[in-house]
Coordinates of C-alpha atoms in Angstrom, one line a residue:
Chain L
K13 CA 0.0 0.0 0.0
A14 CA 1.5 3.3 -1.0
G15 CA 2.2 5.9 1.7
V16 CA 1.6 9.6 1.7
T17 CA 3.3 11.2 -1.3
Q18 CA 4.4 14.8 -1.3
T19 CA 5.8 16.6 -4.3
P20 CA 8.1 18.2 -4.9
R21 CA 10.6 17.1 -2.2
Y22 CA 12.7 20.3 -2.5
L23 CA 12.0 23.7 -3.7
I24 CA 13.9 27.0 -3.9
K25 CA 11.9 30.2 -4.5
T26 CA 12.5 33.9 -4.5
R27 CA 10.8 36.3 -2.1
G28 CA 7.5 37.6 -3.6
Q29 CA 6.9 34.5 -5.7
Q30 CA 4.2 32.0 -5.0
V31 CA 4.4 28.2 -4.6
T32 CA 2.1 25.2 -4.7
L33 CA 2.8 22.0 -2.9
S34 CA 1.0 18.7 -3.5
C35 CA 0.0 15.9 -1.2
S36 CA -1.5 12.5 -2.2
P37 CA -2.9 10.7 0.8
I38 CA -2.9 7.0 1.5
S39 CA -5.5 5.2 -0.6
G40 CA -8.8 5.2 1.2
H41 CA -7.9 8.1 3.5
R42 CA -10.1 11.2 3.0
S43 CA -8.6 13.5 5.6
V44 CA -5.5 15.6 4.9
S45 CA -3.8 18.0 7.2
W46 CA -0.8 20.3 6.6
Y47 CA 1.9 21.3 9.0
Q48 CA 4.8 23.7 8.9
Q49 CA 8.0 22.8 10.7
T50 CA 10.7 25.4 11.4
P51 CA 13.6 25.3 13.9
G52 CA 12.2 28.3 15.8
Q53 CA 8.5 27.5 15.9
G54 CA 8.5 23.7 15.8
L55 CA 5.6 21.9 14.2
Q56 CA 2.6 24.1 13.6
F57 CA -0.8 23.1 12.2
L58 CA -1.8 24.9 9.0
F59 CA -5.1 23.4 7.9
E60 CA -7.2 20.3 7.6
Y61 CA -9.4 19.1 4.7
F62 CA -12.0 16.5 4.5
S63 CA -14.4 15.8 1.6
E64 CA -13.0 18.8 -0.3
T65 CA -13.9 21.2 2.6
Q66 CA -11.5 23.0 4.9
R67 CA -12.5 21.8 8.4
N68 CA -10.0 23.5 10.6
K69 CA -7.4 26.2 10.2
G70 CA -4.3 27.2 12.2
N71 CA -3.1 30.6 13.0
F72 CA -1.4 31.6 9.7
P73 CA -1.9 34.6 7.4
G74 CA -4.2 34.5 4.4
R75 CA -1.2 34.0 2.1
F76 CA -1.4 30.4 3.1
S77 CA -4.3 28.6 1.4
G78 CA -5.2 25.1 0.4
R79 CA -7.7 22.9 -1.3
Q80 CA -8.7 19.3 -1.7
F81 CA -9.9 17.5 -4.8
S82 CA -12.5 14.8 -5.2
N83 CA -9.8 12.1 -5.2
S84 CA -8.6 13.4 -1.7
R85 CA -5.4 14.8 -3.1
S86 CA -4.6 18.2 -1.6
E87 CA -2.6 21.2 -2.5
M88 CA -1.4 24.1 -0.5
N89 CA -0.4 27.4 -1.9
V90 CA 1.7 30.2 -0.4
S91 CA 1.6 33.5 -2.1
T92 CA 4.0 36.5 -1.8
L93 CA 6.7 34.3 -0.2
E94 CA 8.7 35.7 2.6
L95 CA 12.1 34.5 4.0
G96 CA 10.3 33.3 7.1
D97 CA 8.3 30.8 5.0
S98 CA 11.4 28.7 4.6
A99 CA 10.4 25.4 6.3
L100 CA 9.6 21.8 6.0
Y101 CA 6.0 21.4 5.0
L102 CA 4.5 18.1 6.0
C103 CA 1.2 16.6 5.0
A104 CA -0.6 13.9 7.0
S105 CA -3.4 11.7 6.0
S106 CA -5.9 9.7 8.2
F107 CA -9.0 7.7 7.9
R108 CA -11.7 10.0 9.3
G109 CA -13.6 8.6 12.2
A110 CA -11.1 5.9 13.1
N111 CA -9.6 8.0 15.9
T112 CA -6.3 6.3 15.3
E113 CA -3.2 6.8 13.3
A114 CA -2.2 9.8 11.2
F115 CA 0.5 9.1 8.6
F116 CA 2.9 11.7 7.3
G117 CA 4.6 12.1 4.0
Q118 CA 8.3 12.9 3.6
G119 CA 7.7 16.6 3.4
T120 CA 8.6 19.4 1.0
R121 CA 11.5 21.5 2.0
L122 CA 10.9 25.0 0.8
T123 CA 13.8 27.5 0.8
V124 CA 13.0 31.2 0.1
V125 CA 15.9 33.3 -1.0
Chain Z
A25 CA 0.1 26.8 28.8
Q26 CA 1.9 24.2 26.7
K27 CA -0.4 21.5 25.6
I28 CA 2.4 19.0 25.1
T29 CA 5.6 19.2 27.1
Q30 CA 8.7 17.2 26.3
T31 CA 11.3 18.1 28.9
Q32 CA 14.3 16.3 27.5
P33 CA 15.8 18.2 24.6
G34 CA 18.5 15.5 24.1
M35 CA 19.3 12.1 25.4
F36 CA 22.3 9.8 24.9
V37 CA 21.7 6.1 25.5
Q38 CA 24.0 3.1 25.1
E39 CA 23.0 0.6 22.4
K40 CA 20.8 -2.3 23.6
E41 CA 19.6 -0.3 26.6
A42 CA 16.0 0.6 27.2
V43 CA 15.1 4.3 27.0
T44 CA 12.1 6.3 28.2
L45 CA 11.2 9.6 26.5
D46 CA 8.9 11.8 28.6
C47 CA 5.7 13.5 27.5
T48 CA 3.1 15.3 29.6
Y49 CA 0.0 16.8 28.1
D50 CA -2.7 19.2 29.1
T51 CA -6.3 19.0 28.0
S52 CA -9.8 19.4 29.4
D53 CA -11.3 17.0 26.8
Q54 CA -12.3 13.5 28.0
S55 CA -11.7 12.1 24.5
Y56 CA -8.3 12.6 23.0
G57 CA -5.5 10.6 21.3
L58 CA -1.8 10.6 22.0
F59 CA 0.8 9.9 19.3
W60 CA 4.5 9.4 19.1
Y61 CA 6.5 10.0 15.9
K62 CA 10.1 9.5 15.0
Q63 CA 11.8 12.0 12.6
P64 CA 15.2 11.0 11.2
S65 CA 17.4 13.5 9.6
S66 CA 15.7 12.9 6.3
G67 CA 12.7 14.8 7.6
E68 CA 9.9 12.2 7.3
M69 CA 7.6 11.8 10.3
I70 CA 7.3 8.1 11.0
F71 CA 4.3 7.0 13.1
L72 CA 5.3 4.8 16.0
I73 CA 2.4 4.3 18.4
Y74 CA -1.0 5.6 19.3
Q75 CA -3.0 5.6 22.6
G76 CA -6.6 6.6 22.9
S77 CA -7.8 8.3 26.1
Y78 CA -10.3 5.5 26.7
D79 CA -7.9 2.7 26.0
E80 CA -7.4 0.8 29.3
Q81 CA -4.3 -1.1 28.2
N82 CA -1.0 0.6 27.4
A83 CA -0.3 0.6 23.6
T84 CA 2.6 -1.6 22.3
E85 CA 4.1 -1.8 18.9
G86 CA 7.1 -4.1 18.7
R87 CA 9.9 -2.5 20.6
Y88 CA 7.8 0.6 21.4
S89 CA 5.4 0.9 24.2
L90 CA 3.5 3.8 25.6
N91 CA 3.4 4.2 29.4
F92 CA 0.0 5.9 29.7
Q93 CA -0.8 7.4 33.1
K94 CA -4.0 9.3 32.7
A95 CA -4.3 10.8 36.2
R96 CA -0.8 12.3 35.8
K97 CA -1.5 13.2 32.2
S98 CA 1.7 11.6 31.0
A99 CA 2.3 9.4 27.9
N100 CA 6.0 8.3 28.0
L101 CA 7.4 6.4 25.1
V102 CA 9.6 3.4 26.1
I103 CA 11.9 1.9 23.5
S104 CA 13.3 -1.5 24.5
A105 CA 16.7 -2.8 23.4
S106 CA 17.7 0.4 21.6
Q107 CA 19.5 0.2 18.2
L108 CA 21.7 2.6 16.3
G109 CA 18.9 3.2 13.9
D110 CA 16.8 4.7 16.7
S111 CA 18.9 7.8 16.7
A112 CA 16.4 10.6 15.6
M113 CA 14.1 13.3 16.9
Y114 CA 11.0 12.0 18.7
F115 CA 7.8 14.0 18.9
C116 CA 4.9 13.5 21.2
A117 CA 1.6 14.8 19.8
M118 CA -2.1 15.0 20.9
R119 CA -5.4 15.2 19.1
E120 CA -8.1 16.6 21.3
G121 CA -11.7 15.8 21.2
R122 CA -13.4 13.2 19.1
V123 CA -12.9 13.1 15.3
S124 CA -16.1 14.0 13.5
N125 CA -17.3 15.2 10.2
F126 CA -17.0 18.7 11.5
G127 CA -13.3 18.3 11.6
N128 CA -10.8 17.4 14.3
E129 CA -7.7 15.9 12.9
K130 CA -5.4 18.6 14.2
L131 CA -2.3 17.4 16.1
T132 CA -0.5 19.5 18.6
F133 CA 3.2 18.6 18.9
G134 CA 5.7 18.9 21.6
T135 CA 9.2 20.4 21.0
G136 CA 10.8 17.0 20.6
T137 CA 13.6 15.0 22.1
R138 CA 16.8 14.3 20.1
L139 CA 17.8 10.7 20.9
T140 CA 21.3 9.6 20.2
I141 CA 22.3 5.9 20.5
I142 CA 25.9 5.3 21.3
P143 CA 27.6 2.1 20.1

């Protein structure tokens, strides 16, 4: 069974640009959550999607947005990139309602220069 | 107040010894889940073990066990017979409330413990 797939693995962008990251959950999982990991702030929740609807949102500016497609794949977008957006972005998928495991992808490491 | 507290920033353990990584949590919900993840230098978060708040037995997964003390709000991870490949960052996380269609998959993470296994 394939795991959570995040693309791309690495990305270098310039300040002011925008970026789109992709996450394909485990087959059968319909819930996708996104996290930002930085050395200073640790792991912080960005947002959660289920059935193509955003169900929960963390404390991030509106430059951070996301969406989920009918096949449960999710994308997150960051517009007008800032140096502080440099981070590891992790996506997690889970089987809604099972109250059990959440599995993460390998992450996308974004560097803003 | 911190919802998840991991008080050990770093630990050094001899190979083949057992190791306990501490985690305390704070929640007013009756229903919650506790997770442990391992993050090697590659960055991937590897799920290790899960404990539900209503689970009466401590969770075990191979060499990993979770010492769940509900009254103390603690959920320590125990790794038996440590191996060199266990060297990594370890994160404790909590999901509060019951998962529902209204959304509740958010995990709150601790700051992590860097475990180094010495040969």
